[in-house]
Amino acid sequence: MVKFIVGISAVFLLLLIGAYFLPSEFSVQRSQTINAGHGTLYAWVNNLKKWNEWTAWNNQKDPTLQVTFGAVTEGKGATQVWNGKEMGNGKLTITESYPLEGIKYEMLMNNQFRLNGQIRFTPDLEANRTQVEWITSGSMGNNPVFRYFRPFLDKWIGTDLEEGLQKLKLLAETAPTQNP
């Protein structure tokens, strides 16, 4: 019995030490070419009140989701706070906003995970289409357990980014043309 306990302790210790050799930083990105001008896309991504319509983080995924908006809902300084059984709680703040380039945001999830996000536009003005790249990055911190989840983040977060970009494509390609 003592050998068993020593063996389990050794495995646990190796896993704990091994976690610190795993990278703590992560970045997930997806892109989509959308047959719409950057102005149309900017109108969707710059307005947090429209995010429920195109992102994967919405009431369809979590019917208990409650979203509250700050005094500013568009552009730099716009905020939204959410709470739901599936989505947990969090806050999203647009930190930078440029009509030709896209937006950057900071997201705090469950009061402990800070993510940086960017939705970047590369417009093709002649063809009236835009390459949209959505990037989410962050750190798993010093928690050894979280570091073991890092390899799964590309699939977990990436699936949500892909879904959002597909919905954005559908909405933007059927919306009237807008220019900033």
Coordinates of N, CA and C in Angstrom, one line a residue:
M1 N 0.8 -1.2 0.0 CA 0.0 0.0 0.0 C 0.9 1.3 0.0
V2 N 2.0 1.2 0.7 CA 2.9 2.4 0.8 C 3.5 2.6 -0.6
K3 N 3.8 1.6 -1.3 CA 4.4 1.7 -2.7 C 3.4 2.4 -3.6
F4 N 2.1 2.0 -3.4 CA 1.1 2.5 -4.3 C 1.0 4.0 -4.0
I5 N 0.9 4.4 -2.8 CA 0.8 5.9 -2.4 C 2.0 6.6 -2.9
V6 N 3.2 6.1 -2.7 CA 4.4 6.7 -3.2 C 4.4 6.9 -4.7
G7 N 3.9 5.8 -5.4 CA 3.8 5.8 -6.9 C 2.9 6.9 -7.4
I8 N 1.7 6.9 -6.8 CA 0.7 8.0 -7.1 C 1.2 9.3 -6.8
S9 N 1.9 9.5 -5.7 CA 2.5 10.8 -5.4 C 3.5 11.2 -6.4
A10 N 4.3 10.3 -6.8 CA 5.4 10.6 -7.8 C 4.8 11.0 -9.1
V11 N 3.8 10.3 -9.6 CA 3.1 10.7 -10.8 C 2.5 12.1 -10.7
F12 N 1.8 12.3 -9.6 CA 1.2 13.6 -9.4 C 2.3 14.7 -9.4
L13 N 3.4 14.5 -8.7 CA 4.5 15.5 -8.7 C 5.0 15.7 -10.1
L14 N 5.2 14.6 -10.9 CA 5.7 14.8 -12.2 C 4.7 15.6 -13.1
L15 N 3.5 15.3 -12.9 CA 2.5 16.1 -13.7 C 2.5 17.6 -13.3
L16 N 2.6 17.8 -12.0 CA 2.7 19.2 -11.5 C 3.9 19.9 -12.0
I17 N 5.0 19.3 -11.9 CA 6.3 19.9 -12.4 C 6.2 20.1 -14.0
G18 N 5.7 19.0 -14.6 CA 5.6 19.1 -16.1 C 4.8 20.2 -16.6
A19 N 3.7 20.6 -15.8 CA 2.8 21.6 -16.3 C 3.6 22.9 -16.4
Y20 N 4.6 23.2 -15.7 CA 5.3 24.4 -15.7 C 6.3 24.5 -16.9
F21 N 6.4 23.4 -17.6 CA 7.2 23.4 -18.9 C 6.2 23.6 -20.1
L22 N 4.9 23.6 -19.8 CA 4.0 23.9 -20.9 C 3.8 25.4 -21.0
P23 N 3.6 25.9 -22.2 CA 3.4 27.3 -22.4 C 2.1 27.8 -21.7
S24 N 2.1 28.9 -21.2 CA 0.9 29.5 -20.5 C 0.2 30.4 -21.5
E25 N 0.8 30.9 -22.5 CA 0.2 31.8 -23.4 C -0.5 31.0 -24.5
F26 N -1.6 31.6 -25.0 CA -2.3 30.9 -26.2 C -2.9 32.0 -27.1
S27 N -3.1 31.6 -28.3 CA -3.7 32.5 -29.3 C -4.5 31.6 -30.3
V28 N -5.8 31.9 -30.5 CA -6.6 31.2 -31.4 C -7.1 32.2 -32.4
Q29 N -7.0 31.8 -33.7 CA -7.5 32.7 -34.7 C -8.2 32.0 -35.9
R30 N -9.2 32.6 -36.4 CA -9.9 32.1 -37.5 C -10.1 33.3 -38.5
S31 N -10.3 33.0 -39.8 CA -10.6 34.1 -40.8 C -11.6 33.6 -41.8
Q32 N -12.2 34.6 -42.4 CA -13.3 34.4 -43.3 C -13.3 35.5 -44.3
T33 N -13.4 35.2 -45.6 CA -13.6 36.3 -46.6 C -15.1 36.5 -46.7
I34 N -15.5 37.7 -46.6 CA -16.9 38.1 -46.6 C -17.1 39.1 -47.8
N35 N -18.1 38.8 -48.6 CA -18.5 39.6 -49.7 C -19.3 40.8 -49.3
A36 N -18.6 41.7 -48.6 CA -19.2 42.9 -48.1 C -18.1 43.9 -47.8
G37 N -18.4 45.2 -47.9 CA -17.4 46.2 -47.6 C -17.2 46.3 -46.1
H38 N -16.0 46.8 -45.7 CA -15.6 47.0 -44.3 C -16.6 47.8 -43.5
G39 N -17.3 48.7 -44.2 CA -18.3 49.6 -43.4 C -19.5 48.7 -42.9
T40 N -19.9 47.8 -43.7 CA -21.0 46.9 -43.3 C -20.6 46.1 -42.1
L41 N -19.4 45.5 -42.2 CA -18.8 44.7 -41.2 C -18.6 45.5 -39.9
Y42 N -18.0 46.6 -40.1 CA -17.8 47.5 -38.9 C -19.0 47.8 -38.1
A43 N -20.1 48.0 -38.8 CA -21.4 48.3 -38.2 C -21.8 47.1 -37.3
W44 N -21.5 45.9 -37.7 CA -21.9 44.7 -36.9 C -20.9 44.5 -35.7
V45 N -19.6 44.6 -35.9 CA -18.7 44.3 -34.8 C -18.4 45.4 -33.9
N46 N -18.7 46.6 -34.3 CA -18.4 47.8 -33.4 C -19.5 48.1 -32.4
N47 N -20.7 47.5 -32.7 CA -21.9 47.7 -31.8 C -22.2 46.5 -31.0
L48 N -21.9 46.6 -29.7 CA -22.1 45.4 -28.8 C -23.5 44.9 -28.8
K49 N -24.5 45.8 -29.0 CA -25.9 45.3 -29.0 C -26.2 44.4 -30.2
K50 N -25.3 44.4 -31.2 CA -25.5 43.5 -32.3 C -24.8 42.2 -32.2
W51 N -24.0 42.0 -31.2 CA -23.2 40.8 -31.0 C -24.0 39.6 -30.8
N52 N -25.1 39.7 -30.1 CA -26.0 38.6 -29.9 C -26.5 38.0 -31.2
E53 N -26.6 38.8 -32.2 CA -27.1 38.3 -33.5 C -26.1 37.5 -34.3
W54 N -24.8 37.8 -34.1 CA -23.8 37.1 -34.9 C -22.8 36.3 -34.2
T55 N -22.5 36.5 -32.9 CA -21.5 35.7 -32.3 C -22.1 34.4 -31.8
A56 N -21.3 33.5 -31.4 CA -21.8 32.2 -30.8 C -22.1 32.4 -29.4
W57 N -21.8 33.5 -28.8 CA -22.1 33.7 -27.4 C -23.4 34.5 -27.3
N58 N -24.5 33.7 -27.3 CA -25.8 34.3 -27.4 C -26.8 33.5 -26.6
N59 N -28.1 33.9 -26.7 CA -29.2 33.3 -26.0 C -29.6 31.9 -26.6
Q60 N -29.2 31.7 -27.8 CA -29.4 30.4 -28.4 C -28.5 29.3 -27.8
K61 N -27.3 29.7 -27.4 CA -26.4 28.7 -26.8 C -26.7 28.6 -25.3
D62 N -27.1 29.7 -24.7 CA -27.4 29.7 -23.3 C -28.7 30.5 -23.0
P63 N -29.9 29.9 -23.0 CA -31.1 30.6 -22.8 C -31.2 31.4 -21.5
T64 N -30.4 31.1 -20.5 CA -30.4 31.9 -19.3 C -29.5 33.1 -19.3
L65 N -28.9 33.3 -20.5 CA -27.9 34.4 -20.6 C -28.6 35.8 -20.5
Q66 N -28.1 36.6 -19.6 CA -28.6 38.0 -19.4 C -27.4 38.9 -19.7
V67 N -27.6 39.8 -20.6 CA -26.6 40.8 -21.0 C -27.1 42.2 -20.6
T68 N -26.2 42.9 -20.0 CA -26.4 44.3 -19.6 C -25.3 45.2 -20.3
F69 N -25.8 46.3 -20.9 CA -24.8 47.1 -21.6 C -24.5 48.4 -20.8
G70 N -23.3 48.9 -21.0 CA -22.9 50.1 -20.3 C -23.5 51.3 -21.0
A71 N -23.1 52.5 -20.6 CA -23.7 53.7 -21.2 C -23.2 53.8 -22.6
V72 N -22.0 53.3 -22.9 CA -21.5 53.4 -24.3 C -21.7 52.0 -24.9
T73 N -22.3 51.8 -26.1 CA -22.5 50.5 -26.7 C -21.8 50.3 -28.0
E74 N -21.2 51.4 -28.5 CA -20.5 51.3 -29.8 C -19.1 52.0 -29.6
G75 N -18.1 51.4 -30.2 CA -16.8 52.0 -30.3 C -16.0 51.9 -29.0
K76 N -14.9 52.6 -29.0 CA -14.0 52.5 -27.8 C -14.7 52.9 -26.6
G77 N -14.5 52.0 -25.5 CA -15.2 52.3 -24.3 C -16.5 51.6 -24.1
A78 N -17.0 51.0 -25.2 CA -18.3 50.2 -25.1 C -18.1 49.0 -24.2
T79 N -19.1 48.7 -23.4 CA -19.0 47.6 -22.5 C -20.3 46.8 -22.5
Q80 N -20.2 45.5 -22.2 CA -21.3 44.6 -21.9 C -20.9 43.7 -20.8
V81 N -21.8 43.4 -19.9 CA -21.6 42.4 -18.8 C -22.7 41.3 -19.0
W82 N -22.3 40.1 -18.8 CA -23.2 39.0 -19.0 C -23.1 38.0 -17.8
N83 N -24.2 37.2 -17.7 CA -24.3 36.2 -16.7 C -25.3 35.1 -17.2
G84 N -24.8 33.9 -17.1 CA -25.7 32.8 -17.6 C -25.2 31.5 -17.0
K85 N -26.0 30.5 -17.0 CA -25.6 29.2 -16.4 C -24.5 28.5 -17.3
E86 N -24.7 28.5 -18.6 CA -23.7 27.9 -19.5 C -22.5 28.8 -19.7
M87 N -22.7 30.1 -19.9 CA -21.7 31.0 -20.3 C -20.9 31.6 -19.1
G88 N -21.4 31.4 -17.9 CA -20.8 32.0 -16.8 C -21.0 33.5 -16.8
N89 N -20.1 34.2 -16.1 CA -20.2 35.7 -16.1 C -19.0 36.3 -16.7
G90 N -19.2 37.5 -17.1 CA -18.0 38.2 -17.7 C -18.3 39.6 -18.1
K91 N -17.3 40.2 -18.6 CA -17.4 41.6 -19.1 C -16.5 41.7 -20.4
L92 N -17.0 42.4 -21.3 CA -16.3 42.7 -22.6 C -16.3 44.2 -22.8
T93 N -15.1 44.7 -23.1 CA -14.9 46.2 -23.3 C -14.1 46.4 -24.6
I94 N -14.7 47.2 -25.5 CA -13.9 47.5 -26.7 C -12.9 48.5 -26.3
T95 N -11.6 48.2 -26.6 CA -10.5 49.1 -26.2 C -10.0 49.9 -27.4
E96 N -10.2 49.5 -28.6 CA -9.8 50.2 -29.8 C -10.8 50.0 -30.9
S97 N -11.1 51.0 -31.7 CA -12.1 50.9 -32.8 C -11.7 51.8 -33.9
Y98 N -11.5 51.1 -35.1 CA -11.1 51.9 -36.3 C -11.9 51.3 -37.5
P99 N -12.7 52.2 -38.2 CA -13.6 51.7 -39.2 C -12.9 50.9 -40.3
L100 N -11.7 51.2 -40.7 CA -11.0 50.5 -41.8 C -10.2 49.3 -41.3
E101 N -9.9 49.2 -40.0 CA -9.1 48.1 -39.5 C -9.9 47.1 -38.6
G102 N -10.9 47.5 -37.9 CA -11.7 46.7 -37.0 C -11.6 47.1 -35.6
I103 N -11.7 46.2 -34.7 CA -11.8 46.5 -33.3 C -10.8 45.6 -32.5
K104 N -10.5 46.1 -31.3 CA -9.8 45.3 -30.3 C -10.6 45.3 -29.0
Y105 N -10.6 44.2 -28.3 CA -11.4 44.2 -27.0 C -10.7 43.4 -26.0
E106 N -11.1 43.6 -24.7 CA -10.7 42.9 -23.6 C -11.9 42.2 -23.0
M107 N -11.7 40.9 -22.6 CA -12.8 40.2 -22.0 C -12.3 39.6 -20.7
L108 N -13.1 39.7 -19.7 CA -12.9 39.1 -18.4 C -13.9 38.0 -18.2
M109 N -13.5 36.8 -18.1 CA -14.5 35.7 -17.9 C -14.4 35.1 -16.5
N110 N -15.6 35.0 -15.9 CA -15.7 34.4 -14.5 C -14.7 35.0 -13.5
N111 N -14.5 36.3 -13.7 CA -13.7 37.1 -12.8 C -12.2 36.7 -12.7
Q112 N -11.7 35.8 -13.6 CA -10.4 35.3 -13.4 C -9.6 35.2 -14.7
F113 N -10.3 35.0 -15.8 CA -9.6 34.7 -17.1 C -9.7 36.0 -18.0
R114 N -8.6 36.6 -18.2 CA -8.5 37.8 -19.1 C -8.1 37.4 -20.5
L115 N -8.9 37.8 -21.4 CA -8.6 37.5 -22.8 C -8.5 38.8 -23.6
N116 N -7.7 38.8 -24.6 CA -7.6 39.9 -25.5 C -8.1 39.5 -26.9
G117 N -8.9 40.3 -27.5 CA -9.5 39.9 -28.7 C -9.3 41.0 -29.8
Q118 N -9.3 40.6 -31.0 CA -9.2 41.5 -32.1 C -10.0 40.9 -33.3
I119 N -10.8 41.8 -33.9 CA -11.5 41.5 -35.1 C -10.9 42.4 -36.2
R120 N -10.1 41.9 -37.1 CA -9.3 42.7 -38.0 C -9.8 42.6 -39.4
F121 N -9.9 43.7 -40.1 CA -10.4 43.8 -41.5 C -9.2 44.0 -42.4
T122 N -9.2 43.3 -43.5 CA -8.4 43.6 -44.7 C -9.3 43.8 -45.9
P123 N -9.7 45.0 -46.1 CA -10.6 45.3 -47.2 C -10.0 45.2 -48.6
D124 N -10.8 44.7 -49.5 CA -10.5 44.7 -51.0 C -11.6 45.6 -51.5
L125 N -11.3 46.9 -51.6 CA -12.3 47.9 -52.0 C -12.8 47.7 -53.4
E126 N -11.9 47.3 -54.3 CA -12.4 47.1 -55.7 C -13.4 46.0 -55.8
A127 N -13.2 44.9 -55.1 CA -14.1 43.7 -55.2 C -15.2 43.8 -54.2
N128 N -15.2 44.8 -53.3 CA -16.2 45.0 -52.3 C -16.3 43.7 -51.4
R129 N -15.1 43.2 -51.0 CA -15.1 42.1 -50.1 C -14.0 42.4 -49.0
T130 N -14.1 41.7 -47.9 CA -13.2 41.9 -46.8 C -12.8 40.6 -46.2
Q131 N -11.5 40.5 -45.9 CA -11.0 39.4 -45.2 C -11.1 39.8 -43.7
V132 N -11.8 39.0 -42.9 CA -12.0 39.2 -41.5 C -11.3 38.2 -40.7
E133 N -10.4 38.6 -39.8 CA -9.6 37.7 -39.0 C -10.0 38.0 -37.5
W134 N -10.4 37.0 -36.8 CA -10.8 37.1 -35.4 C -9.8 36.3 -34.6
I135 N -9.2 37.1 -33.7 CA -8.1 36.5 -32.9 C -8.4 36.7 -31.4
T136 N -8.2 35.6 -30.7 CA -8.4 35.7 -29.2 C -7.1 35.1 -28.6
S137 N -6.6 35.8 -27.6 CA -5.4 35.4 -27.0 C -5.5 35.6 -25.5
G138 N -4.6 34.9 -24.7 CA -4.6 35.1 -23.3 C -3.5 34.3 -22.7
S139 N -3.6 34.2 -21.4 CA -2.6 33.4 -20.6 C -3.4 32.5 -19.6
M140 N -2.8 31.3 -19.5 CA -3.3 30.3 -18.5 C -2.8 30.6 -17.1
G141 N -1.9 31.6 -17.0 CA -1.3 31.9 -15.7 C -0.4 30.8 -15.2
N142 N -0.3 30.8 -13.9 CA 0.6 29.9 -13.2 C -0.1 28.6 -12.7
N143 N -1.4 28.5 -13.0 CA -2.2 27.4 -12.6 C -1.8 26.2 -13.4
P144 N -1.2 25.2 -12.8 CA -0.7 24.0 -13.6 C -1.9 23.2 -14.3
V145 N -3.0 23.2 -13.6 CA -4.2 22.4 -14.2 C -4.6 23.1 -15.5
F146 N -4.7 24.5 -15.5 CA -5.2 25.2 -16.7 C -4.2 25.0 -17.8
R147 N -3.0 24.9 -17.6 CA -2.0 24.7 -18.7 C -2.2 23.4 -19.4
Y148 N -2.7 22.4 -18.8 CA -3.0 21.2 -19.5 C -4.2 21.3 -20.4
F149 N -5.0 22.3 -20.2 CA -6.2 22.5 -21.1 C -5.8 23.3 -22.3
R150 N -4.7 23.9 -22.3 CA -4.2 24.8 -23.5 C -4.4 24.1 -24.8
P151 N -4.0 22.9 -25.0 CA -4.1 22.2 -26.3 C -5.5 22.1 -26.9
F152 N -6.5 22.2 -26.0 CA -7.9 22.1 -26.4 C -8.5 23.4 -26.7
L153 N -7.9 24.5 -26.4 CA -8.5 25.8 -26.5 C -8.7 26.1 -28.0
D154 N -7.8 25.7 -28.9 CA -8.0 26.0 -30.3 C -9.3 25.4 -30.8
K155 N -9.7 24.2 -30.4 CA -10.9 23.7 -30.8 C -12.1 24.3 -30.1
W156 N -12.0 24.5 -28.8 CA -13.1 25.1 -28.0 C -13.4 26.5 -28.4
I157 N -12.4 27.4 -28.4 CA -12.6 28.8 -28.8 C -12.8 28.9 -30.3
G158 N -12.0 28.2 -31.0 CA -12.0 28.3 -32.5 C -13.4 27.9 -33.1
T159 N -14.0 27.0 -32.5 CA -15.4 26.6 -33.0 C -16.3 27.8 -32.8
D160 N -16.2 28.5 -31.7 CA -17.1 29.7 -31.5 C -16.7 30.8 -32.5
L161 N -15.4 31.0 -32.7 CA -15.0 32.0 -33.6 C -15.5 31.7 -35.1
E162 N -15.4 30.5 -35.5 CA -15.9 30.0 -36.8 C -17.4 30.3 -36.9
E163 N -18.1 29.9 -35.9 CA -19.6 30.1 -35.9 C -19.9 31.5 -36.0
G164 N -19.2 32.4 -35.3 CA -19.5 33.8 -35.3 C -19.2 34.4 -36.7
L165 N -18.1 34.0 -37.3 CA -17.7 34.5 -38.6 C -18.7 34.0 -39.7
Q166 N -19.2 32.8 -39.6 CA -20.2 32.3 -40.5 C -21.5 33.1 -40.4
K167 N -21.9 33.4 -39.2 CA -23.1 34.2 -39.0 C -22.9 35.7 -39.5
L168 N -21.7 36.2 -39.2 CA -21.4 37.6 -39.7 C -21.4 37.6 -41.2
K169 N -20.9 36.6 -41.8 CA -20.9 36.5 -43.3 C -22.3 36.5 -43.8
L170 N -23.2 35.7 -43.3 CA -24.5 35.6 -43.7 C -25.3 37.0 -43.5
L171 N -25.1 37.6 -42.4 CA -25.8 38.8 -42.1 C -25.2 40.0 -43.0
A172 N -23.9 40.0 -43.1 CA -23.3 41.1 -43.9 C -23.5 41.0 -45.4
E173 N -23.6 39.8 -45.9 CA -23.8 39.6 -47.3 C -25.2 39.8 -47.7
T174 N -26.1 39.8 -46.8 CA -27.5 40.1 -47.1 C -28.0 41.5 -46.6
A175 N -27.1 42.2 -46.0 CA -27.5 43.6 -45.5 C -27.2 44.6 -46.5
P176 N -27.9 45.7 -46.5 CA -27.6 46.8 -47.4 C -26.2 47.3 -47.2
T177 N -25.5 47.8 -48.2 CA -24.2 48.3 -48.1 C -24.1 49.5 -47.3
Q178 N -23.1 49.5 -46.4 CA -22.9 50.7 -45.5 C -21.4 51.1 -45.7
N179 N -21.1 52.4 -45.6 CA -19.8 52.9 -45.6 C -19.6 53.7 -44.3
P180 N -18.5 53.6 -43.6 CA -18.3 54.4 -42.4 C -18.3 55.9 -42.7

